[in-house]
C-alpha cells in the first residue's frame, strides 16, 4: 500500500452521540445519532499542515428534504452521506470522505494509547446514569484515562454553550497529536486503531488510510479553526 499523501485530502469527522431504546438502555450503535462533533479536517502534504475546522452542532442549515434544522440532525436524517452533502454545500468545500466515531472509541482509543495529558481549565462535575457519564475532573494538567477523556470532551455546562466544548475538542486534538507522535505513541498507534475499529465507520479506502498514517508520521502541524458566528 502507498504511504505517501500526494494531494490534499479533506475529511468530515463526525462524533456521533449514542441513542437510547429506553431511558436507561442504550440502543445498538448504528452511527445514525446526532453528530454532536463536526470537524472538517484537511490534510495538506504541501504545507505539512492538518487544518481542523470546528462546526458548532447548533448551526442552522438547510437539510435537503427536511428544511431548516441545526446541523447535527443531518447525520440522523440521512447518515454520513447526507452530512457530507450538507457540510460541503454550507462551506463550499469538496469532501473526500468521512469518519464517524462513537463515544466508545474515545474511551478505548485513549486507553490503548496509554492515556493522554490534558490541562483541564476548570472543575467539572456531572453525572448522567442514562448516558453512562460520571464526570469528576479537577483543574490542572493531568494524565487522563479513556473514561476521563470522554467526560472532558462531553461536559456541556459551559457559559459559552457549545463553544466551550469546541475549545476543549481543539485542546484534546492537540494533546492527542502530541501523544501519538511520541515514540511510545507511535508504537501503540496500530493497537489503538485496532481497539476502536468496531466503533468507527468510514468510506476511506485502505490506500487513503495508509497514506494518512504515513502523513501523520511526518509530524505535521495542527491548525485549529472555528466557523464564524456569535454565541446565542
PDB file of C-alpha atoms in Angstrom:
ATOM      1  CA  UNK A   1       0.000   0.000   0.000  1.00  0.00           C
ATOM      2  CA  UNK A   2       1.220   3.565  -0.689  1.00  0.00           C
ATOM      3  CA  UNK A   3       2.300   5.525   2.351  1.00  0.00           C
ATOM      4  CA  UNK A   4       2.721   8.980   0.843  1.00  0.00           C
ATOM      5  CA  UNK A   5      -0.093  11.504   0.680  1.00  0.00           C
ATOM      6  CA  UNK A   6       0.343  13.074  -2.753  1.00  0.00           C
ATOM      7  CA  UNK A   7      -2.555  15.553  -2.662  1.00  0.00           C
ATOM      8  CA  UNK A   8      -4.673  17.358  -0.049  1.00  0.00           C
ATOM      9  CA  UNK A   9      -7.407  15.197   1.482  1.00  0.00           C
ATOM     10  CA  UNK A  10     -10.479  16.683   3.182  1.00  0.00           C
ATOM     11  CA  UNK A  11     -12.426  14.535   5.616  1.00  0.00           C
ATOM     12  CA  UNK A  12     -15.595  15.148   7.617  1.00  0.00           C
ATOM     13  CA  UNK A  13     -15.207  13.764  11.142  1.00  0.00           C
ATOM     14  CA  UNK A  14     -18.481  13.147  12.963  1.00  0.00           C
ATOM     15  CA  UNK A  15     -18.649  12.469  16.697  1.00  0.00           C
ATOM     16  CA  UNK A  16     -21.943  10.587  16.900  1.00  0.00           C
ATOM     17  CA  UNK A  17     -23.994  10.743  20.102  1.00  0.00           C
ATOM     18  CA  UNK A  18     -25.413   7.467  21.457  1.00  0.00           C
ATOM     19  CA  UNK A  19     -29.095   6.659  21.008  1.00  0.00           C
ATOM     20  CA  UNK A  20     -31.424   5.006  23.514  1.00  0.00           C
ATOM     21  CA  UNK A  21     -34.263   2.497  23.161  1.00  0.00           C
ATOM     22  CA  UNK A  22     -35.475   3.247  26.658  1.00  0.00           C
ATOM     23  CA  UNK A  23     -34.376   5.764  29.282  1.00  0.00           C
ATOM     24  CA  UNK A  24     -31.533   3.674  30.689  1.00  0.00           C
ATOM     25  CA  UNK A  25     -30.875   1.290  27.781  1.00  0.00           C
ATOM     26  CA  UNK A  26     -28.508   2.340  25.029  1.00  0.00           C
ATOM     27  CA  UNK A  27     -29.509   1.188  21.551  1.00  0.00           C
ATOM     28  CA  UNK A  28     -27.033  -0.782  19.397  1.00  0.00           C
ATOM     29  CA  UNK A  29     -24.605   1.565  17.653  1.00  0.00           C
ATOM     30  CA  UNK A  30     -25.620   2.261  14.064  1.00  0.00           C
ATOM     31  CA  UNK A  31     -23.781   5.605  13.687  1.00  0.00           C
ATOM     32  CA  UNK A  32     -27.045   7.391  12.898  1.00  0.00           C
ATOM     33  CA  UNK A  33     -27.313   9.510  16.038  1.00  0.00           C
ATOM     34  CA  UNK A  34     -26.945  13.277  16.261  1.00  0.00           C
ATOM     35  CA  UNK A  35     -23.471  14.453  15.270  1.00  0.00           C
ATOM     36  CA  UNK A  36     -22.502  16.465  18.336  1.00  0.00           C
ATOM     37  CA  UNK A  37     -18.967  16.859  16.971  1.00  0.00           C
ATOM     38  CA  UNK A  38     -18.490  18.091  13.397  1.00  0.00           C
ATOM     39  CA  UNK A  39     -14.944  18.645  12.165  1.00  0.00           C
ATOM     40  CA  UNK A  40     -13.826  19.405   8.632  1.00  0.00           C
ATOM     41  CA  UNK A  41     -10.234  18.164   8.526  1.00  0.00           C
ATOM     42  CA  UNK A  42      -7.873  18.944   5.639  1.00  0.00           C
ATOM     43  CA  UNK A  43      -4.579  17.053   5.392  1.00  0.00           C
ATOM     44  CA  UNK A  44      -2.211  19.106   3.224  1.00  0.00           C
ATOM     45  CA  UNK A  45       1.105  17.469   2.278  1.00  0.00           C
ATOM     46  CA  UNK A  46       2.385  20.623   0.548  1.00  0.00           C
ATOM     47  CA  UNK A  47       2.349  22.669   3.771  1.00  0.00           C
ATOM     48  CA  UNK A  48       2.569  19.701   6.185  1.00  0.00           C
ATOM     49  CA  UNK A  49      -0.487  21.063   7.972  1.00  0.00           C
ATOM     50  CA  UNK A  50      -3.629  19.444   9.333  1.00  0.00           C
ATOM     51  CA  UNK A  51      -6.297  22.153   9.308  1.00  0.00           C
ATOM     52  CA  UNK A  52      -9.274  21.382  11.561  1.00  0.00           C
ATOM     53  CA  UNK A  53     -12.413  23.492  11.171  1.00  0.00           C
ATOM     54  CA  UNK A  54     -14.849  23.034  14.067  1.00  0.00           C
ATOM     55  CA  UNK A  55     -18.525  23.490  13.201  1.00  0.00           C
ATOM     56  CA  UNK A  56     -20.857  24.071  16.189  1.00  0.00           C
ATOM     57  CA  UNK A  57     -23.592  21.452  16.330  1.00  0.00           C
ATOM     58  CA  UNK A  58     -26.349  24.079  16.586  1.00  0.00           C
ATOM     59  CA  UNK A  59     -25.596  25.966  13.357  1.00  0.00           C
ATOM     60  CA  UNK A  60     -28.848  26.268  11.361  1.00  0.00           C
ATOM     61  CA  UNK A  61     -28.598  24.939   7.797  1.00  0.00           C
ATOM     62  CA  UNK A  62     -30.865  23.760   5.007  1.00  0.00           C
ATOM     63  CA  UNK A  63     -31.032  19.958   5.055  1.00  0.00           C
ATOM     64  CA  UNK A  64     -32.375  18.651   1.710  1.00  0.00           C
ATOM     65  CA  UNK A  65     -35.798  17.088   2.178  1.00  0.00           C
ATOM     66  CA  UNK A  66     -36.161  18.357   5.751  1.00  0.00           C
ATOM     67  CA  UNK A  67     -35.841  22.150   5.690  1.00  0.00           C
ATOM     68  CA  UNK A  68     -34.057  24.244   8.308  1.00  0.00           C
ATOM     69  CA  UNK A  69     -32.511  22.279  11.182  1.00  0.00           C
ATOM     70  CA  UNK A  70     -29.413  22.519  13.293  1.00  0.00           C
ATOM     71  CA  UNK A  71     -26.554  20.818  11.526  1.00  0.00           C
ATOM     72  CA  UNK A  72     -26.225  17.855  13.903  1.00  0.00           C
ATOM     73  CA  UNK A  73     -29.528  16.454  12.537  1.00  0.00           C
ATOM     74  CA  UNK A  74     -28.110  15.821   9.059  1.00  0.00           C
ATOM     75  CA  UNK A  75     -26.438  12.582  10.165  1.00  0.00           C
ATOM     76  CA  UNK A  76     -29.577  11.456  11.997  1.00  0.00           C
ATOM     77  CA  UNK A  77     -31.775  12.062   8.946  1.00  0.00           C
ATOM     78  CA  UNK A  78     -29.534  10.611   6.268  1.00  0.00           C
ATOM     79  CA  UNK A  79     -26.355   9.269   7.759  1.00  0.00           C
ATOM     80  CA  UNK A  80     -22.821  10.398   6.897  1.00  0.00           C
ATOM     81  CA  UNK A  81     -23.591  10.772   3.189  1.00  0.00           C
ATOM     82  CA  UNK A  82     -26.227  13.437   3.895  1.00  0.00           C
ATOM     83  CA  UNK A  83     -23.950  15.051   6.495  1.00  0.00           C
ATOM     84  CA  UNK A  84     -21.205  15.295   3.864  1.00  0.00           C
ATOM     85  CA  UNK A  85     -23.648  16.847   1.386  1.00  0.00           C
ATOM     86  CA  UNK A  86     -24.888  19.416   3.910  1.00  0.00           C
ATOM     87  CA  UNK A  87     -21.434  20.432   5.201  1.00  0.00           C
ATOM     88  CA  UNK A  88     -19.996  20.589   1.680  1.00  0.00           C
ATOM     89  CA  UNK A  89     -22.889  22.755   0.471  1.00  0.00           C
ATOM     90  CA  UNK A  90     -22.648  25.047   3.507  1.00  0.00           C
ATOM     91  CA  UNK A  91     -18.864  25.536   3.384  1.00  0.00           C
ATOM     92  CA  UNK A  92     -18.310  25.259  -0.372  1.00  0.00           C
ATOM     93  CA  UNK A  93     -15.568  22.681   0.285  1.00  0.00           C
ATOM     94  CA  UNK A  94     -15.442  19.369  -1.564  1.00  0.00           C
ATOM     95  CA  UNK A  95     -15.237  16.489   0.919  1.00  0.00           C
ATOM     96  CA  UNK A  96     -13.283  13.350   0.028  1.00  0.00           C
ATOM     97  CA  UNK A  97     -14.587  11.085   2.770  1.00  0.00           C
ATOM     98  CA  UNK A  98     -15.976  10.773   6.279  1.00  0.00           C
ATOM     99  CA  UNK A  99     -15.078   9.193   9.586  1.00  0.00           C
ATOM    100  CA  UNK A 100     -17.928   8.615  12.057  1.00  0.00           C
ATOM    101  CA  UNK A 101     -16.814   7.973  15.641  1.00  0.00           C
ATOM    102  CA  UNK A 102     -18.903   6.694  18.547  1.00  0.00           C
ATOM    103  CA  UNK A 103     -18.226   7.700  22.156  1.00  0.00           C
ATOM    104  CA  UNK A 104     -16.832   4.231  22.919  1.00  0.00           C
ATOM    105  CA  UNK A 105     -13.964   4.958  20.538  1.00  0.00           C
ATOM    106  CA  UNK A 106     -12.769   7.764  22.823  1.00  0.00           C
ATOM    107  CA  UNK A 107     -12.506   5.501  25.853  1.00  0.00           C
ATOM    108  CA  UNK A 108     -10.919   2.563  24.038  1.00  0.00           C
ATOM    109  CA  UNK A 109      -8.559   4.607  21.887  1.00  0.00           C
ATOM    110  CA  UNK A 110      -7.203   6.778  24.705  1.00  0.00           C
ATOM    111  CA  UNK A 111      -6.696   3.745  26.952  1.00  0.00           C
ATOM    112  CA  UNK A 112      -4.885   1.903  24.145  1.00  0.00           C
ATOM    113  CA  UNK A 113      -2.566   4.897  23.713  1.00  0.00           C
ATOM    114  CA  UNK A 114      -1.741   4.776  27.429  1.00  0.00           C
ATOM    115  CA  UNK A 115      -3.820   7.829  28.378  1.00  0.00           C
ATOM    116  CA  UNK A 116      -3.467  11.454  27.355  1.00  0.00           C
ATOM    117  CA  UNK A 117      -2.149  14.533  29.153  1.00  0.00           C
ATOM    118  CA  UNK A 118      -4.563  17.488  29.135  1.00  0.00           C
ATOM    119  CA  UNK A 119      -4.649  20.740  31.086  1.00  0.00           C
ATOM    120  CA  UNK A 120      -8.192  20.858  32.493  1.00  0.00           C
ATOM    121  CA  UNK A 121      -9.257  24.504  32.696  1.00  0.00           C
ATOM    122  CA  UNK A 122     -11.901  24.245  35.420  1.00  0.00           C
ATOM    123  CA  UNK A 123     -13.653  21.906  37.810  1.00  0.00           C
ATOM    124  CA  UNK A 124     -16.082  19.584  36.000  1.00  0.00           C
ATOM    125  CA  UNK A 125     -18.659  17.561  37.886  1.00  0.00           C
ATOM    126  CA  UNK A 126     -21.642  15.890  36.253  1.00  0.00           C
ATOM    127  CA  UNK A 127     -23.379  12.524  36.476  1.00  0.00           C
ATOM    128  CA  UNK A 128     -25.852  11.050  33.977  1.00  0.00           C
ATOM    129  CA  UNK A 129     -26.793   7.407  34.518  1.00  0.00           C
ATOM    130  CA  UNK A 130     -28.593   7.088  31.177  1.00  0.00           C
ATOM    131  CA  UNK A 131     -25.626   8.463  29.226  1.00  0.00           C
ATOM    132  CA  UNK A 132     -23.136   6.466  31.348  1.00  0.00           C
ATOM    133  CA  UNK A 133     -21.354   9.681  32.230  1.00  0.00           C
ATOM    134  CA  UNK A 134     -19.683  10.214  35.601  1.00  0.00           C
ATOM    135  CA  UNK A 135     -17.504  13.296  35.238  1.00  0.00           C
ATOM    136  CA  UNK A 136     -15.319  14.368  38.157  1.00  0.00           C
ATOM    137  CA  UNK A 137     -12.337  16.406  36.980  1.00  0.00           C
ATOM    138  CA  UNK A 138     -10.296  18.955  38.890  1.00  0.00           C
ATOM    139  CA  UNK A 139      -8.421  21.893  37.313  1.00  0.00           C
ATOM    140  CA  UNK A 140      -4.808  21.433  36.291  1.00  0.00           C
ATOM    141  CA  UNK A 141      -2.614  19.479  33.884  1.00  0.00           C
ATOM    142  CA  UNK A 142      -3.108  15.739  34.354  1.00  0.00           C
ATOM    143  CA  UNK A 143      -2.973  12.381  32.611  1.00  0.00           C
ATOM    144  CA  UNK A 144      -6.492  11.232  31.716  1.00  0.00           C
ATOM    145  CA  UNK A 145      -7.625   7.693  31.052  1.00  0.00           C
ATOM    146  CA  UNK A 146     -10.265   6.926  28.427  1.00  0.00           C
ATOM    147  CA  UNK A 147     -13.294   7.444  30.653  1.00  0.00           C
ATOM    148  CA  UNK A 148     -11.932  10.747  31.971  1.00  0.00           C
ATOM    149  CA  UNK A 149     -11.124  11.917  28.437  1.00  0.00           C
ATOM    150  CA  UNK A 150     -14.691  11.157  27.332  1.00  0.00           C
ATOM    151  CA  UNK A 151     -16.015  13.215  30.239  1.00  0.00           C
ATOM    152  CA  UNK A 152     -13.684  16.082  29.391  1.00  0.00           C
ATOM    153  CA  UNK A 153     -14.985  16.130  25.818  1.00  0.00           C
ATOM    154  CA  UNK A 154     -18.675  15.633  26.585  1.00  0.00           C
ATOM    155  CA  UNK A 155     -19.058  18.037  29.513  1.00  0.00           C
ATOM    156  CA  UNK A 156     -21.506  20.715  28.378  1.00  0.00           C
ATOM    157  CA  UNK A 157     -22.242  23.009  31.322  1.00  0.00           C
ATOM    158  CA  UNK A 158     -20.344  25.989  29.971  1.00  0.00           C
ATOM    159  CA  UNK A 159     -21.070  29.719  29.965  1.00  0.00           C
ATOM    160  CA  UNK A 160     -20.478  29.732  26.195  1.00  0.00           C
ATOM    161  CA  UNK A 161     -22.541  26.622  25.444  1.00  0.00           C
ATOM    162  CA  UNK A 162     -21.173  24.503  22.600  1.00  0.00           C
ATOM    163  CA  UNK A 163     -18.298  26.944  22.012  1.00  0.00           C
ATOM    164  CA  UNK A 164     -16.786  25.804  25.326  1.00  0.00           C
ATOM    165  CA  UNK A 165     -16.972  22.176  24.232  1.00  0.00           C
ATOM    166  CA  UNK A 166     -15.380  23.041  20.886  1.00  0.00           C
ATOM    167  CA  UNK A 167     -12.486  24.732  22.680  1.00  0.00           C
ATOM    168  CA  UNK A 168     -11.947  21.512  24.662  1.00  0.00           C
ATOM    169  CA  UNK A 169     -12.172  19.443  21.473  1.00  0.00           C
ATOM    170  CA  UNK A 170      -9.396  21.556  19.974  1.00  0.00           C
ATOM    171  CA  UNK A 171      -7.294  21.231  23.134  1.00  0.00           C
ATOM    172  CA  UNK A 172      -7.861  17.470  23.077  1.00  0.00           C
ATOM    173  CA  UNK A 173      -6.847  17.164  19.401  1.00  0.00           C
ATOM    174  CA  UNK A 174      -3.592  18.989  20.099  1.00  0.00           C
ATOM    175  CA  UNK A 175      -2.912  16.741  23.096  1.00  0.00           C
ATOM    176  CA  UNK A 176      -3.789  13.647  21.039  1.00  0.00           C
ATOM    177  CA  UNK A 177      -1.379  14.701  18.285  1.00  0.00           C
ATOM    178  CA  UNK A 178       1.412  15.187  20.822  1.00  0.00           C
ATOM    179  CA  UNK A 179       0.705  11.803  22.414  1.00  0.00           C
ATOM    180  CA  UNK A 180       0.630   9.938  19.099  1.00  0.00           C
ATOM    181  CA  UNK A 181       3.905  11.478  17.936  1.00  0.00           C
ATOM    182  CA  UNK A 182       5.869  10.317  20.978  1.00  0.00           C
ATOM    183  CA  UNK A 183       7.917   7.112  20.448  1.00  0.00           C
ATOM    184  CA  UNK A 184       5.530   5.234  22.755  1.00  0.00           C
ATOM    185  CA  UNK A 185       2.508   6.688  20.981  1.00  0.00           C
ATOM    186  CA  UNK A 186       3.740   5.634  17.531  1.00  0.00           C
ATOM    187  CA  UNK A 187       4.402   2.128  18.830  1.00  0.00           C
ATOM    188  CA  UNK A 188       0.901   1.918  20.306  1.00  0.00           C
ATOM    189  CA  UNK A 189      -0.880   3.527  17.341  1.00  0.00           C
ATOM    190  CA  UNK A 190      -1.631   0.264  15.436  1.00  0.00           C
ATOM    191  CA  UNK A 191      -3.018  -1.273  18.650  1.00  0.00           C
ATOM    192  CA  UNK A 192      -5.125   1.853  19.288  1.00  0.00           C
ATOM    193  CA  UNK A 193      -6.553   1.756  15.766  1.00  0.00           C
ATOM    194  CA  UNK A 194      -7.392  -1.936  16.148  1.00  0.00           C
ATOM    195  CA  UNK A 195      -9.095  -1.292  19.513  1.00  0.00           C
ATOM    196  CA  UNK A 196     -11.548   1.237  18.042  1.00  0.00           C
ATOM    197  CA  UNK A 197     -12.202  -0.489  14.710  1.00  0.00           C
ATOM    198  CA  UNK A 198     -15.714  -1.562  15.769  1.00  0.00           C
ATOM    199  CA  UNK A 199     -16.523   1.956  16.976  1.00  0.00           C
ATOM    200  CA  UNK A 200     -15.630   3.779  13.753  1.00  0.00           C
ATOM    201  CA  UNK A 201     -17.232   3.872  10.320  1.00  0.00           C
ATOM    202  CA  UNK A 202     -15.572   5.384   7.265  1.00  0.00           C
ATOM    203  CA  UNK A 203     -15.742   5.396   3.476  1.00  0.00           C
ATOM    204  CA  UNK A 204     -11.990   5.989   3.157  1.00  0.00           C
ATOM    205  CA  UNK A 205     -10.109   3.343   1.198  1.00  0.00           C
ATOM    206  CA  UNK A 206      -7.297   1.283   2.699  1.00  0.00           C
ATOM    207  CA  UNK A 207      -4.886   3.209   0.482  1.00  0.00           C
ATOM    208  CA  UNK A 208      -6.140   6.557   1.800  1.00  0.00           C
ATOM    209  CA  UNK A 209      -5.898   5.389   5.417  1.00  0.00           C
ATOM    210  CA  UNK A 210      -2.324   4.152   4.859  1.00  0.00           C
ATOM    211  CA  UNK A 211      -1.420   7.497   3.264  1.00  0.00           C
ATOM    212  CA  UNK A 212      -2.855   9.407   6.231  1.00  0.00           C
ATOM    213  CA  UNK A 213      -0.887   7.286   8.694  1.00  0.00           C
ATOM    214  CA  UNK A 214       2.280   7.938   6.710  1.00  0.00           C
ATOM    215  CA  UNK A 215       1.497  11.648   6.696  1.00  0.00           C
ATOM    216  CA  UNK A 216       0.942  11.646  10.476  1.00  0.00           C
ATOM    217  CA  UNK A 217       4.376  10.115  10.967  1.00  0.00           C
ATOM    218  CA  UNK A 218       5.888  13.230   9.302  1.00  0.00           C
ATOM    219  CA  UNK A 219       4.802  15.281  12.342  1.00  0.00           C
ATOM    220  CA  UNK A 220       2.512  17.771  10.581  1.00  0.00           C
ATOM    221  CA  UNK A 221       1.442  20.977  12.305  1.00  0.00           C
ATOM    222  CA  UNK A 222      -2.146  21.086  13.603  1.00  0.00           C
ATOM    223  CA  UNK A 223      -4.115  24.275  12.971  1.00  0.00           C
ATOM    224  CA  UNK A 224      -7.482  24.633  14.756  1.00  0.00           C
ATOM    225  CA  UNK A 225     -10.191  26.904  13.375  1.00  0.00           C
ATOM    226  CA  UNK A 226     -13.784  27.762  14.324  1.00  0.00           C
ATOM    227  CA  UNK A 227     -16.561  28.860  11.983  1.00  0.00           C
ATOM    228  CA  UNK A 228     -17.579  32.498  12.180  1.00  0.00           C
ATOM    229  CA  UNK A 229     -20.634  33.445  14.223  1.00  0.00           C
ATOM    230  CA  UNK A 230     -21.854  34.562  17.618  1.00  0.00           C
ATOM    231  CA  UNK A 231     -22.830  32.635  20.709  1.00  0.00           C
ATOM    232  CA  UNK A 232     -26.548  32.748  21.371  1.00  0.00           C
TER     233      UNK A 232
END
